[in-house]
Short mmCIF file of C-alpha atoms in Angstrom, two decimals:
data_model
loop_
_atom_site.label_atom_id
_atom_site.label_comp_id
_atom_site.label_asym_id
_atom_site.label_seq_id
_atom_site.Cartn_x
_atom_site.Cartn_y
_atom_site.Cartn_z
CA MET A 1 48.54 -6.69 -12.78
CA ARG A 2 45.15 -8.43 -12.54
CA ILE A 3 42.01 -6.33 -12.30
CA PRO A 4 39.17 -7.91 -10.24
CA HIS A 5 36.15 -9.03 -12.28
CA LEU A 6 33.78 -6.75 -10.37
CA LEU A 7 35.93 -3.72 -11.12
CA ARG A 8 36.08 -4.68 -14.82
CA LEU A 9 32.30 -5.00 -14.90
CA PHE A 10 31.94 -1.60 -13.25
CA PHE A 11 34.36 -0.06 -15.73
CA VAL A 12 32.54 -1.52 -18.77
CA SER A 13 29.17 -0.39 -17.34
CA CYS A 14 30.53 3.15 -16.91
CA ILE A 15 31.63 3.19 -20.56
CA PHE A 16 28.20 2.09 -21.78
CA LEU A 17 26.51 4.67 -19.55
CA LEU A 18 28.80 7.33 -20.98
CA VAL A 19 27.91 6.25 -24.53
CA ASP A 20 24.22 6.21 -23.64
CA PHE A 21 24.40 9.71 -22.19
CA SER A 22 26.44 11.12 -25.09
CA LEU A 23 24.10 9.70 -27.73
CA SER A 24 21.07 11.19 -26.02
CA VAL A 25 22.55 14.72 -25.83
CA ALA A 26 21.28 17.03 -28.56
CA GLN A 27 24.02 19.14 -30.16
CA GLU A 28 22.38 22.14 -31.75
CA ASP A 29 25.22 23.73 -33.74
CA LEU A 30 27.97 21.23 -34.48
CA SER A 31 30.18 23.89 -36.11
CA LYS A 32 30.67 25.48 -32.66
CA SER A 33 31.27 22.21 -30.77
CA TRP A 34 34.72 20.94 -29.88
CA PHE A 35 33.61 17.34 -29.85
CA ASN A 36 30.89 15.43 -31.68
CA LEU A 37 29.23 13.60 -28.77
CA HIS A 38 27.34 11.34 -31.15
CA ARG A 39 30.63 9.76 -32.15
CA VAL A 40 31.84 8.97 -28.65
CA ASN A 41 31.13 5.27 -29.24
CA MET A 42 33.54 5.28 -32.17
CA LEU A 43 36.20 7.05 -30.08
CA ILE A 44 35.85 4.48 -27.30
CA PHE A 45 36.09 1.67 -29.83
CA LEU A 46 39.24 3.16 -31.36
CA VAL A 47 40.91 3.72 -27.98
CA PHE A 48 40.00 0.19 -26.91
CA PHE A 49 41.22 -1.30 -30.18
CA PHE A 50 44.50 0.58 -30.01
CA ALA A 51 44.96 -0.43 -26.34
CA VAL A 52 44.39 -4.11 -27.14
CA ILE A 53 46.88 -4.01 -30.01
CA ILE A 54 49.52 -2.26 -27.92
CA TYR A 55 48.95 -4.78 -25.10
CA PHE A 56 49.52 -7.73 -27.44
CA ILE A 57 52.55 -6.08 -29.02
CA GLU A 58 54.09 -5.62 -25.58
CA ARG A 59 53.27 -9.24 -24.74
CA ALA A 60 54.90 -10.41 -27.95
CA LYS A 61 57.96 -8.26 -27.25
CA ARG A 62 58.36 -10.03 -23.89
CA GLY A 63 58.86 -13.25 -25.84
CA LYS A 64 55.42 -14.83 -25.55
CA SER A 65 55.03 -17.08 -28.60
CA LEU A 66 51.99 -16.32 -30.73
CA PHE A 67 50.34 -18.79 -33.08
CA ILE A 68 49.46 -17.66 -36.59
CA ARG A 69 47.41 -19.93 -38.80
CA ARG A 70 48.67 -21.03 -42.19
CA ILE A 71 47.58 -18.82 -45.09
CA ALA A 72 47.85 -20.90 -48.26
CA GLY A 73 47.89 -17.87 -50.54
CA LEU A 74 50.92 -16.37 -48.84
CA ASP A 75 52.79 -19.67 -48.87
CA ALA A 76 52.00 -19.83 -52.58
CA ILE A 77 53.99 -16.65 -53.29
CA GLU A 78 57.28 -18.50 -52.85
CA GLU A 79 55.97 -21.40 -54.93
CA ALA A 80 55.04 -18.94 -57.70
CA VAL A 81 58.45 -17.25 -57.59
CA GLY A 82 60.13 -20.67 -57.65
CA ARG A 83 58.10 -21.67 -60.68
CA ALA A 84 59.02 -18.46 -62.50
CA THR A 85 62.69 -19.12 -61.74
CA GLU A 86 62.49 -22.67 -63.10
CA MET A 87 60.85 -21.41 -66.28
CA GLY A 88 63.32 -18.53 -66.63
CA LYS A 89 60.49 -16.01 -66.83
CA PRO A 90 59.79 -12.85 -64.84
CA VAL A 91 57.47 -12.30 -61.90
CA LEU A 92 54.80 -9.62 -62.29
CA PHE A 93 53.67 -7.68 -59.22
CA ILE A 94 50.53 -5.52 -59.54
CA SER A 95 49.80 -3.22 -56.61
CA GLY A 96 46.24 -2.18 -57.44
CA ILE A 97 45.00 1.06 -58.88
CA GLU A 98 44.81 3.31 -55.85
CA ASP A 99 47.25 5.76 -54.36
CA VAL A 100 49.45 5.37 -51.28
CA ASP A 101 46.84 7.13 -49.16
CA GLN A 102 44.86 3.90 -49.36
CA ILE A 103 45.82 1.38 -46.72
CA GLN A 104 45.53 -1.51 -49.19
CA THR A 105 48.24 0.06 -51.33
CA VAL A 106 50.44 0.42 -48.24
CA ALA A 107 49.84 -3.29 -47.51
CA ALA A 108 50.71 -4.08 -51.13
CA MET A 109 53.97 -2.13 -50.83
CA ILE A 110 54.87 -4.11 -47.70
CA ILE A 111 54.30 -7.36 -49.61
CA LEU A 112 56.27 -6.01 -52.58
CA GLY A 113 59.35 -5.62 -50.38
CA ASN A 114 59.12 -9.24 -49.27
CA VAL A 115 58.55 -10.43 -52.84
CA ALA A 116 61.53 -8.39 -54.08
CA LYS A 117 63.74 -10.01 -51.45
CA MET A 118 62.51 -13.47 -52.49
CA VAL A 119 62.92 -12.75 -56.20
CA ALA A 120 66.43 -11.34 -55.71
CA GLY A 121 67.41 -14.58 -53.98
CA TYR A 122 66.35 -16.55 -57.04
CA ASP A 123 67.84 -14.11 -59.61
CA THR A 124 64.47 -13.70 -61.30
CA PRO A 125 63.36 -10.40 -62.89
CA LEU A 126 60.54 -8.59 -61.09
CA LEU A 127 58.21 -6.37 -63.14
CA VAL A 128 56.16 -3.80 -61.24
CA PRO A 129 53.68 -1.80 -63.34
CA ILE A 130 52.29 1.13 -61.34
CA CYS A 131 49.00 2.96 -61.72
CA GLN A 132 49.44 6.02 -59.52
CA PRO A 133 52.54 8.25 -59.82
CA PHE A 134 52.89 8.67 -56.06
CA VAL A 135 53.31 4.92 -55.71
CA VAL A 136 56.33 4.93 -58.07
CA PRO A 137 59.00 6.18 -55.61
CA VAL A 138 57.63 3.97 -52.83
CA ALA A 139 57.68 0.88 -55.07
CA GLU A 140 61.18 1.73 -56.37
CA GLU A 141 62.42 2.07 -52.81
CA ARG A 142 60.77 -1.19 -51.69
CA VAL A 143 62.17 -3.19 -54.59
CA LYS A 144 65.63 -1.66 -54.17
CA GLU A 145 65.53 -2.42 -50.46
CA GLY A 146 64.39 -6.00 -51.16
CA TYR A 147 67.34 -6.60 -53.49
CA ALA A 148 69.73 -5.02 -50.98
CA SER A 149 68.36 -7.21 -48.17
CA ALA A 150 69.00 -10.28 -50.30
CA GLY A 151 72.60 -9.11 -50.78
CA LYS A 152 72.16 -8.38 -54.49
CA PRO A 153 71.79 -4.61 -54.86
CA GLU A 154 73.42 -4.74 -58.32
CA ALA A 155 70.60 -6.96 -59.64
CA TYR A 156 68.04 -4.19 -59.11
CA ASN A 157 66.81 -2.78 -62.42
CA ARG A 158 65.12 0.58 -61.95
CA ASP A 159 63.36 0.28 -65.32
CA ASN A 160 61.34 -2.69 -64.10
CA VAL A 161 59.24 -0.42 -61.88
CA ARG A 162 57.13 1.23 -64.56
CA TYR A 163 54.52 3.92 -64.32
CA ILE A 164 51.77 2.98 -66.80
CA SER A 165 48.79 5.32 -66.42
CA SER A 166 46.50 6.71 -63.75
CA GLU A 167 43.49 5.85 -65.90
CA GLN A 168 41.93 2.58 -64.79
CA PHE A 169 41.52 0.85 -68.15
CA ALA A 170 44.60 2.37 -69.73
CA TYR A 171 46.49 0.78 -66.84
CA ALA A 172 44.66 -2.52 -67.36
CA ALA A 173 45.55 -2.42 -71.06
CA GLY A 174 49.20 -1.70 -70.21
CA VAL A 175 49.37 -4.56 -67.71
CA ASN A 176 47.66 -6.94 -70.15
CA GLY A 177 50.23 -5.93 -72.75
CA ILE A 178 53.06 -6.81 -70.36
CA MET A 179 51.39 -10.16 -69.59
CA LEU A 180 51.04 -11.02 -73.27
CA ARG A 181 54.44 -9.74 -74.45
CA GLU A 182 56.73 -10.67 -71.57
CA ARG A 183 54.78 -13.76 -70.46
CA PRO A 184 55.54 -13.65 -66.73
CA ALA A 185 55.28 -17.07 -65.10
CA ALA A 186 53.85 -15.64 -61.88
CA ASN A 187 51.36 -12.82 -61.47
CA LEU A 188 51.00 -11.42 -57.97
CA MET A 189 48.11 -8.99 -57.53
CA PHE A 190 47.78 -7.29 -54.17
CA GLY A 191 45.99 -4.09 -53.28
CA SER A 192 42.85 -2.26 -54.20
CA PHE A 193 41.21 -3.39 -57.43
CA TYR A 194 37.99 -2.52 -59.20
CA ALA A 195 36.49 -3.55 -62.55
CA GLU A 196 39.93 -4.08 -64.07
CA SER A 197 40.58 -7.03 -61.72
CA LEU A 198 38.97 -9.64 -63.97
CA VAL A 199 40.38 -8.11 -67.15
CA MET A 200 43.89 -8.59 -65.77
CA ALA A 201 43.29 -11.88 -63.95
CA GLU A 202 41.69 -13.53 -67.00
CA THR A 203 44.50 -12.37 -69.26
CA GLY A 204 46.97 -13.76 -66.75
CA PHE A 205 45.05 -17.03 -66.72
CA SER A 206 45.17 -17.22 -70.51
CA THR A 207 48.96 -16.88 -70.44
CA GLY A 208 49.20 -19.86 -68.09
CA ALA A 209 50.84 -17.94 -65.26
CA ILE A 210 50.43 -19.01 -61.66
CA GLN A 211 48.36 -16.26 -60.06
CA VAL A 212 48.09 -15.14 -56.45
CA ALA A 213 45.77 -12.25 -55.67
CA GLY A 214 44.69 -10.43 -52.55
CA THR A 215 42.30 -7.58 -51.98
CA ALA A 216 39.92 -6.20 -49.39
CA ASN A 217 37.49 -4.96 -52.07
CA ILE A 218 34.84 -7.61 -51.61
CA HIS A 219 33.19 -7.07 -54.98
CA GLN A 220 36.39 -8.10 -56.74
CA LEU A 221 37.05 -11.18 -54.63
CA PRO A 222 34.79 -13.53 -56.66
CA PHE A 223 36.66 -12.54 -59.82
CA PHE A 224 40.01 -13.33 -58.25
CA VAL A 225 38.72 -16.57 -56.74
CA VAL A 226 37.64 -17.73 -60.20
CA ALA A 227 40.65 -16.56 -62.21
CA CYS A 228 43.53 -17.01 -59.77
CA ASP A 229 45.18 -20.06 -58.25
CA TYR A 230 45.23 -18.57 -54.76
CA THR A 231 43.25 -15.69 -53.31
CA ILE A 232 44.02 -13.80 -50.14
CA ILE A 233 40.72 -12.63 -48.75
CA GLY A 234 40.12 -9.31 -46.99
CA GLU A 235 41.91 -9.18 -43.66
CA GLU A 236 44.56 -11.70 -44.76
CA LEU A 237 45.99 -8.98 -46.98
CA PHE A 238 46.76 -6.92 -43.88
CA ALA A 239 48.19 -9.92 -42.06
CA THR A 240 50.76 -10.52 -44.78
CA SER A 241 53.47 -8.37 -43.31
CA ALA A 242 53.29 -10.17 -39.96
CA TYR A 243 52.98 -13.57 -41.64
CA LEU A 244 55.99 -13.12 -43.90
CA SER A 245 58.28 -11.39 -41.42
CA LYS A 246 57.14 -13.33 -38.27
CA GLU A 247 58.24 -10.25 -36.35
CA PRO A 248 56.80 -10.41 -32.77
CA LYS A 249 55.48 -6.85 -32.70
CA LEU A 250 53.58 -7.35 -35.96
CA LEU A 251 52.26 -10.73 -34.83
CA GLY A 252 51.11 -9.06 -31.61
CA SER A 253 49.03 -6.54 -33.52
CA LEU A 254 47.47 -9.39 -35.48
CA LYS A 255 46.53 -11.14 -32.26
CA GLY A 256 45.03 -7.90 -30.96
CA SER A 257 42.77 -7.45 -33.98
CA ASP A 258 41.70 -11.10 -33.67
CA LEU A 259 40.61 -10.51 -30.08
CA VAL A 260 38.63 -7.40 -31.08
CA LYS A 261 37.03 -9.45 -33.85
CA ALA A 262 35.94 -12.05 -31.28
CA ILE A 263 34.46 -9.28 -29.11
CA ILE A 264 32.59 -7.86 -32.12
CA ILE A 265 31.18 -11.32 -32.88
CA GLY A 266 30.03 -11.48 -29.25
CA PHE A 267 28.34 -8.07 -29.51
CA LEU A 268 26.73 -9.02 -32.84
CA THR A 269 25.30 -12.21 -31.35
CA LEU A 270 24.05 -10.41 -28.26
CA GLY A 271 22.55 -7.63 -30.39
CA ALA A 272 20.79 -10.15 -32.65
CA VAL A 273 19.32 -11.99 -29.65
CA LEU A 274 18.17 -8.77 -27.95
CA GLU A 275 16.69 -7.38 -31.17
CA THR A 276 14.81 -10.67 -31.66
CA PHE A 277 13.22 -10.16 -28.24
CA GLY A 278 12.39 -6.52 -29.04
CA ILE A 279 15.10 -4.92 -26.88
CA THR A 280 16.56 -2.24 -29.13
CA HIS A 281 18.46 -0.10 -26.64
CA PHE A 282 21.67 -2.15 -26.87
CA THR A 283 22.01 -1.80 -30.65
CA ARG A 284 21.47 1.97 -30.32
CA TRP A 285 24.86 2.21 -28.61
CA PHE A 286 26.53 1.19 -31.85
CA PHE A 287 24.85 3.70 -34.14
CA ILE A 288 27.17 6.26 -35.71
CA GLU A 289 26.04 9.62 -37.03
CA MET B 1 66.60 10.92 -39.24
CA ARG B 2 65.84 9.37 -42.63
CA ARG B 3 63.07 7.35 -40.98
CA GLU B 4 62.10 9.47 -37.99
CA ILE B 5 60.99 12.51 -40.03
CA PRO B 6 58.68 10.55 -42.41
CA ILE B 7 57.20 8.67 -39.42
CA ALA B 8 56.59 11.95 -37.58
CA ILE B 9 54.91 13.48 -40.67
CA CYS B 10 52.85 10.31 -41.10
CA LEU B 11 51.78 10.37 -37.44
CA LEU B 12 50.79 14.05 -37.52
CA ALA B 13 48.88 13.72 -40.79
CA GLY B 14 47.15 10.54 -39.63
CA LEU B 15 46.17 12.04 -36.28
CA SER B 16 44.80 15.15 -37.96
CA PHE B 17 42.45 13.03 -40.07
CA ILE B 18 41.36 11.01 -37.01
CA LEU B 19 40.69 14.22 -35.05
CA GLU B 20 38.74 15.68 -37.96
CA TYR B 21 36.21 12.89 -37.51
CA PHE B 22 35.56 13.82 -33.88
CA ILE B 23 35.98 17.61 -33.84
CA PRO B 24 33.28 19.40 -35.85
CA HIS B 25 34.32 22.93 -34.84
CA ARG B 26 34.45 25.37 -37.77
CA GLN B 27 37.94 26.73 -36.97
CA VAL B 28 39.46 23.28 -36.57
CA LEU B 29 37.82 22.03 -39.75
CA SER B 30 39.38 24.91 -41.69
CA ILE B 31 42.83 23.77 -40.48
CA PHE B 32 42.10 20.23 -41.64
CA GLU B 33 40.87 21.60 -44.95
CA THR B 34 44.19 23.41 -45.39
CA ILE B 35 46.08 20.18 -44.65
CA ARG B 36 43.92 18.40 -47.24
CA GLN B 37 44.76 21.05 -49.83
CA TRP B 38 48.46 20.61 -49.07
CA SER B 39 48.11 16.90 -49.73
CA ILE B 40 46.38 17.59 -53.07
CA ILE B 41 49.26 19.88 -54.07
CA VAL B 42 51.84 17.27 -53.06
CA ILE B 43 49.95 14.59 -55.01
CA ALA B 44 49.88 16.86 -58.07
CA PHE B 45 53.67 17.06 -57.93
CA ALA B 46 53.79 13.27 -57.96
CA TYR B 47 52.67 13.36 -61.59
CA VAL B 48 56.10 14.78 -62.40
CA LEU B 49 57.59 11.64 -60.83
CA GLY B 50 55.27 9.48 -62.90
CA LEU B 51 56.11 11.33 -66.08
CA SER B 52 59.85 11.13 -65.45
CA ASN B 53 59.59 7.38 -64.79
CA LEU B 54 57.56 6.88 -67.98
CA VAL B 55 60.01 8.89 -70.10
CA ARG B 56 63.08 7.22 -68.56
CA VAL B 57 61.81 3.65 -68.98
CA ASN B 58 60.64 4.18 -72.56
CA PHE B 59 63.65 6.26 -73.54
CA HIS B 60 65.95 3.38 -72.55
CA VAL B 61 63.95 1.02 -74.77
CA ILE B 62 64.09 3.46 -77.71
CA GLN B 63 67.79 4.12 -77.17
CA LYS B 64 68.66 0.41 -77.18
CA LYS B 65 66.13 -0.29 -79.95
CA GLN B 66 64.61 -3.06 -77.91
CA ARG B 67 61.42 -4.90 -78.82
CA ASP B 68 58.48 -2.63 -79.77
CA TRP B 69 60.66 0.48 -79.63
CA LEU B 70 58.60 2.15 -82.37
CA TYR B 71 55.48 1.94 -80.21
CA LYS B 72 57.42 3.56 -77.38
CA ILE B 73 58.19 6.53 -79.62
CA ILE B 74 54.48 6.92 -80.34
CA LEU B 75 53.76 6.65 -76.61
CA VAL B 76 56.28 9.33 -75.61
CA LEU B 77 55.21 11.62 -78.46
CA GLY B 78 51.58 11.12 -77.49
CA VAL B 79 52.30 12.03 -73.88
CA PHE B 80 54.15 15.23 -74.77
CA PHE B 81 51.71 16.23 -77.52
CA THR B 82 48.75 15.94 -75.10
CA LEU B 83 50.72 17.77 -72.41
CA ILE B 84 51.64 20.64 -74.76
CA VAL B 85 48.14 21.13 -76.21
CA GLY B 86 46.72 21.04 -72.70
CA ILE B 87 49.16 23.52 -71.15
CA ILE B 88 49.98 26.06 -73.90
CA PRO B 89 47.19 28.68 -74.14
CA TYR B 90 47.65 28.93 -77.94
CA PHE B 91 45.93 25.52 -78.30
CA GLY B 92 43.01 26.56 -76.08
CA GLY B 93 43.93 24.58 -72.95
CA ILE B 94 41.54 21.91 -71.75
CA GLN B 95 38.28 23.68 -72.60
CA GLU B 96 35.50 22.13 -74.66
CA GLY B 97 36.21 22.02 -78.39
CA THR B 98 40.01 22.19 -78.04
CA ILE B 99 42.53 19.64 -79.32
CA PHE B 100 42.97 18.32 -75.78
CA ASP B 101 39.22 17.82 -75.48
CA TRP B 102 39.15 16.08 -78.86
CA ILE B 103 41.93 13.69 -77.80
CA TYR B 104 40.02 12.88 -74.64
CA TYR B 105 36.64 12.27 -76.27
CA TYR B 106 37.71 10.65 -79.53
CA ALA B 107 40.80 8.70 -78.52
CA GLN B 108 41.08 8.05 -74.79
CA TYR B 109 37.38 7.70 -73.99
CA PRO B 110 36.52 5.10 -76.69
CA LEU B 111 39.73 3.19 -75.97
CA GLN B 112 38.84 2.96 -72.29
CA ALA B 113 35.27 1.97 -73.16
CA THR B 114 36.67 -0.78 -75.37
CA MET B 115 38.74 -2.15 -72.50
CA PHE B 116 35.75 -1.98 -70.18
CA SER B 117 33.49 -3.77 -72.65
CA LEU B 118 35.96 -6.65 -72.79
CA LEU B 119 34.88 -7.36 -69.24
CA ALA B 120 31.65 -8.95 -70.52
CA PHE B 121 33.62 -11.62 -72.37
CA PHE B 122 35.99 -12.15 -69.47
CA ILE B 123 33.03 -12.59 -67.11
CA ALA B 124 31.55 -15.20 -69.46
CA SER B 125 34.78 -17.21 -69.64
CA ALA B 126 35.38 -16.92 -65.87
CA ALA B 127 31.77 -17.91 -65.10
CA PHE B 128 32.08 -20.93 -67.37
CA ARG B 129 35.04 -22.16 -65.35
CA ALA B 130 33.50 -21.29 -61.97
CA PHE B 131 30.26 -23.12 -62.66
CA ARG B 132 31.84 -26.38 -63.75
CA ILE B 133 30.46 -28.91 -61.27
CA ARG B 134 33.47 -30.76 -59.94
CA THR B 135 33.15 -30.54 -56.17
CA PHE B 136 30.30 -30.14 -53.69
CA GLN B 137 31.13 -26.43 -53.20
CA ALA B 138 31.25 -25.83 -56.96
CA SER B 139 27.86 -27.55 -57.31
CA LEU B 140 26.41 -25.36 -54.58
CA LEU B 141 27.81 -22.28 -56.29
CA ALA B 142 26.48 -23.28 -59.70
CA ILE B 143 22.99 -24.14 -58.38
CA THR B 144 22.76 -20.86 -56.42
CA ALA B 145 23.99 -18.84 -59.39
CA VAL B 146 21.46 -20.45 -61.73
CA LEU B 147 18.66 -19.83 -59.22
CA VAL B 148 19.67 -16.19 -58.76
CA MET B 149 19.88 -15.67 -62.53
CA ILE B 150 16.45 -17.21 -63.14
CA GLY B 151 14.93 -15.32 -60.22
CA ARG B 152 16.20 -11.99 -61.52
CA VAL B 153 14.51 -12.27 -64.92
CA PRO B 154 10.73 -12.17 -65.68
CA VAL B 155 10.60 -15.85 -66.56
CA GLY B 156 11.51 -16.71 -62.95
CA GLU B 157 8.40 -15.02 -61.64
CA LYS B 158 6.32 -16.78 -64.29
CA LEU B 159 7.66 -20.15 -63.17
CA TRP B 160 7.00 -19.48 -59.50
CA PRO B 161 5.63 -16.17 -58.15
CA GLY B 162 7.68 -16.51 -54.97
CA PHE B 163 10.96 -16.75 -56.93
CA PRO B 164 11.96 -13.05 -56.71
CA ASP B 165 11.36 -13.01 -52.93
CA PHE B 166 13.38 -16.20 -52.51
CA ILE B 167 16.23 -14.65 -54.50
CA GLU B 168 16.05 -11.50 -52.38
CA TRP B 169 16.37 -13.73 -49.31
CA ILE B 170 19.48 -15.42 -50.76
CA MET B 171 21.02 -12.02 -51.51
CA ASN B 172 20.06 -10.33 -48.23
CA VAL B 173 20.68 -13.13 -45.76
CA PRO B 174 23.37 -15.77 -46.57
CA GLN B 175 25.14 -13.68 -49.21
CA LEU B 176 25.15 -10.46 -47.20
CA ALA B 177 26.19 -12.27 -44.00
CA GLY B 178 29.28 -13.67 -45.72
CA LYS B 179 30.06 -10.32 -47.33
CA ARG B 180 29.75 -8.42 -44.05
CA ALA B 181 32.00 -10.92 -42.27
CA ILE B 182 34.72 -10.22 -44.83
CA MET B 183 34.08 -6.47 -44.57
CA ILE B 184 34.36 -6.42 -40.77
CA GLY B 185 37.56 -8.47 -40.88
CA ALA B 186 39.04 -6.24 -43.58
CA ALA B 187 38.08 -3.05 -41.73
CA LEU B 188 39.75 -4.25 -38.53
CA GLY B 189 42.80 -5.32 -40.50
CA ALA B 190 42.92 -1.89 -42.13
CA ILE B 191 42.64 -0.07 -38.78
CA SER B 192 45.32 -2.29 -37.30
CA THR B 193 47.66 -1.68 -40.27
CA ALA B 194 46.95 2.06 -40.11
CA LEU B 195 47.84 2.08 -36.41
CA LYS B 196 51.08 0.25 -37.12
CA VAL B 197 51.96 2.71 -39.88
CA LEU B 198 51.03 5.77 -37.80
CA THR B 199 53.02 4.67 -34.77
CA GLY B 200 55.98 3.58 -36.87
CA LEU B 201 55.67 -0.09 -35.90
CA GLU B 202 55.28 -0.92 -39.56
CA ARG B 203 58.01 0.98 -41.33
CA THR B 204 59.05 -1.45 -44.04
CA TYR B 205 57.21 0.66 -46.65
CA LEU B 206 59.74 3.43 -46.02
CA GLY B 207 62.57 1.36 -47.42
CA GLY B 208 66.22 1.13 -46.37
CA ASP B 209 67.16 0.61 -42.70
#
């Protein structure tokens, strides 16, 4: 169903008027309000974002082919696993230091499943040191599932998913110990990392392992770029699941977030131009309290 | 049902946190606060899972007398010793001046500080590699880094009074623009992944089909 341009314009104008009105309303006592009007812009953005993603998922489900650009870092995972197999050494998967309530850890767990499947196919041991106890059962389940998917459930070794410590540097010391003692040929680091990122990545570099890292913590990205062979930057970490599985519904969601990104770039450009000419009302619509 | 129930719990918990952002009402916030406390309790139980994994993995190594098995004994003993002195009231619990407190301040704390201080050396070795001028991009990186370093120390201002302002411009304009681009992309990716998890589109993290 096609919506006429004029109607679309009217609809968008109504939304902006609603935002404008909501932001100008003074809410005296927020603790007695059922809705924070000053956050209506965020609600509209979320609803719009969700609608776009669902639209693209539905489109993908109908069989519309969706292009996804090549991500060198993700292609390198298989190369790294292959290298470890050739050398007869294990693969080390590090899922960051945060708990499963962090979306980066969830993304890391999704990648872990794919890596486990790949590793099982090559008969290579997979070592998974864990920082947070809640991640342990999730990681165990993902690795087990990966081995089962590859048709080798008997190759799964439960002791290879190891809880190290919830303390940041105790964990880093534990992981460094594994790198130096067991000499994995491939180190895969995906998830949320902080100051320990370089400590682990440099140790991995010194052991000569091929290293692929991915995080959305921008302050750690330069460390990974320097110390690792391939780095997956920011959003690419969240695209991994779609990229590796090529499942239409996941690719659809990726396409949806790309469209929203393009719209945001458009708004940013428009806002910059308007601000340059002293028109500040437009940018006010995007303020969040 | 093995998948439907976790997805339903995930959806309800996720929605409650989204709603919390938009509904500031006192009564509703108290419900969300209760949910948050539940999650803290559940997370606390997860430490039992962590402990059992740690004991199991290390016990197998000790049992089979594999490499470094003696260290594993020390590790397991250390875990249980700290646990006992922290829990049993006879040892004073976790208060100041107790054995637990001593272990924290005189063993764990300096050990962690040692690991953290290693970062300085790792940064030096990583910077050495990063600043090797091999390509145009590496040259650009090295020149910018040198300029920023000089501009951030007093000698920079002595060389050229406008140096600190120029460095601030580098940090606040090109550097910040690149950083924000990554942040916006990552935030959208995170929202999109969260949506997939909440709606059950992304269920691979739950394991077995």
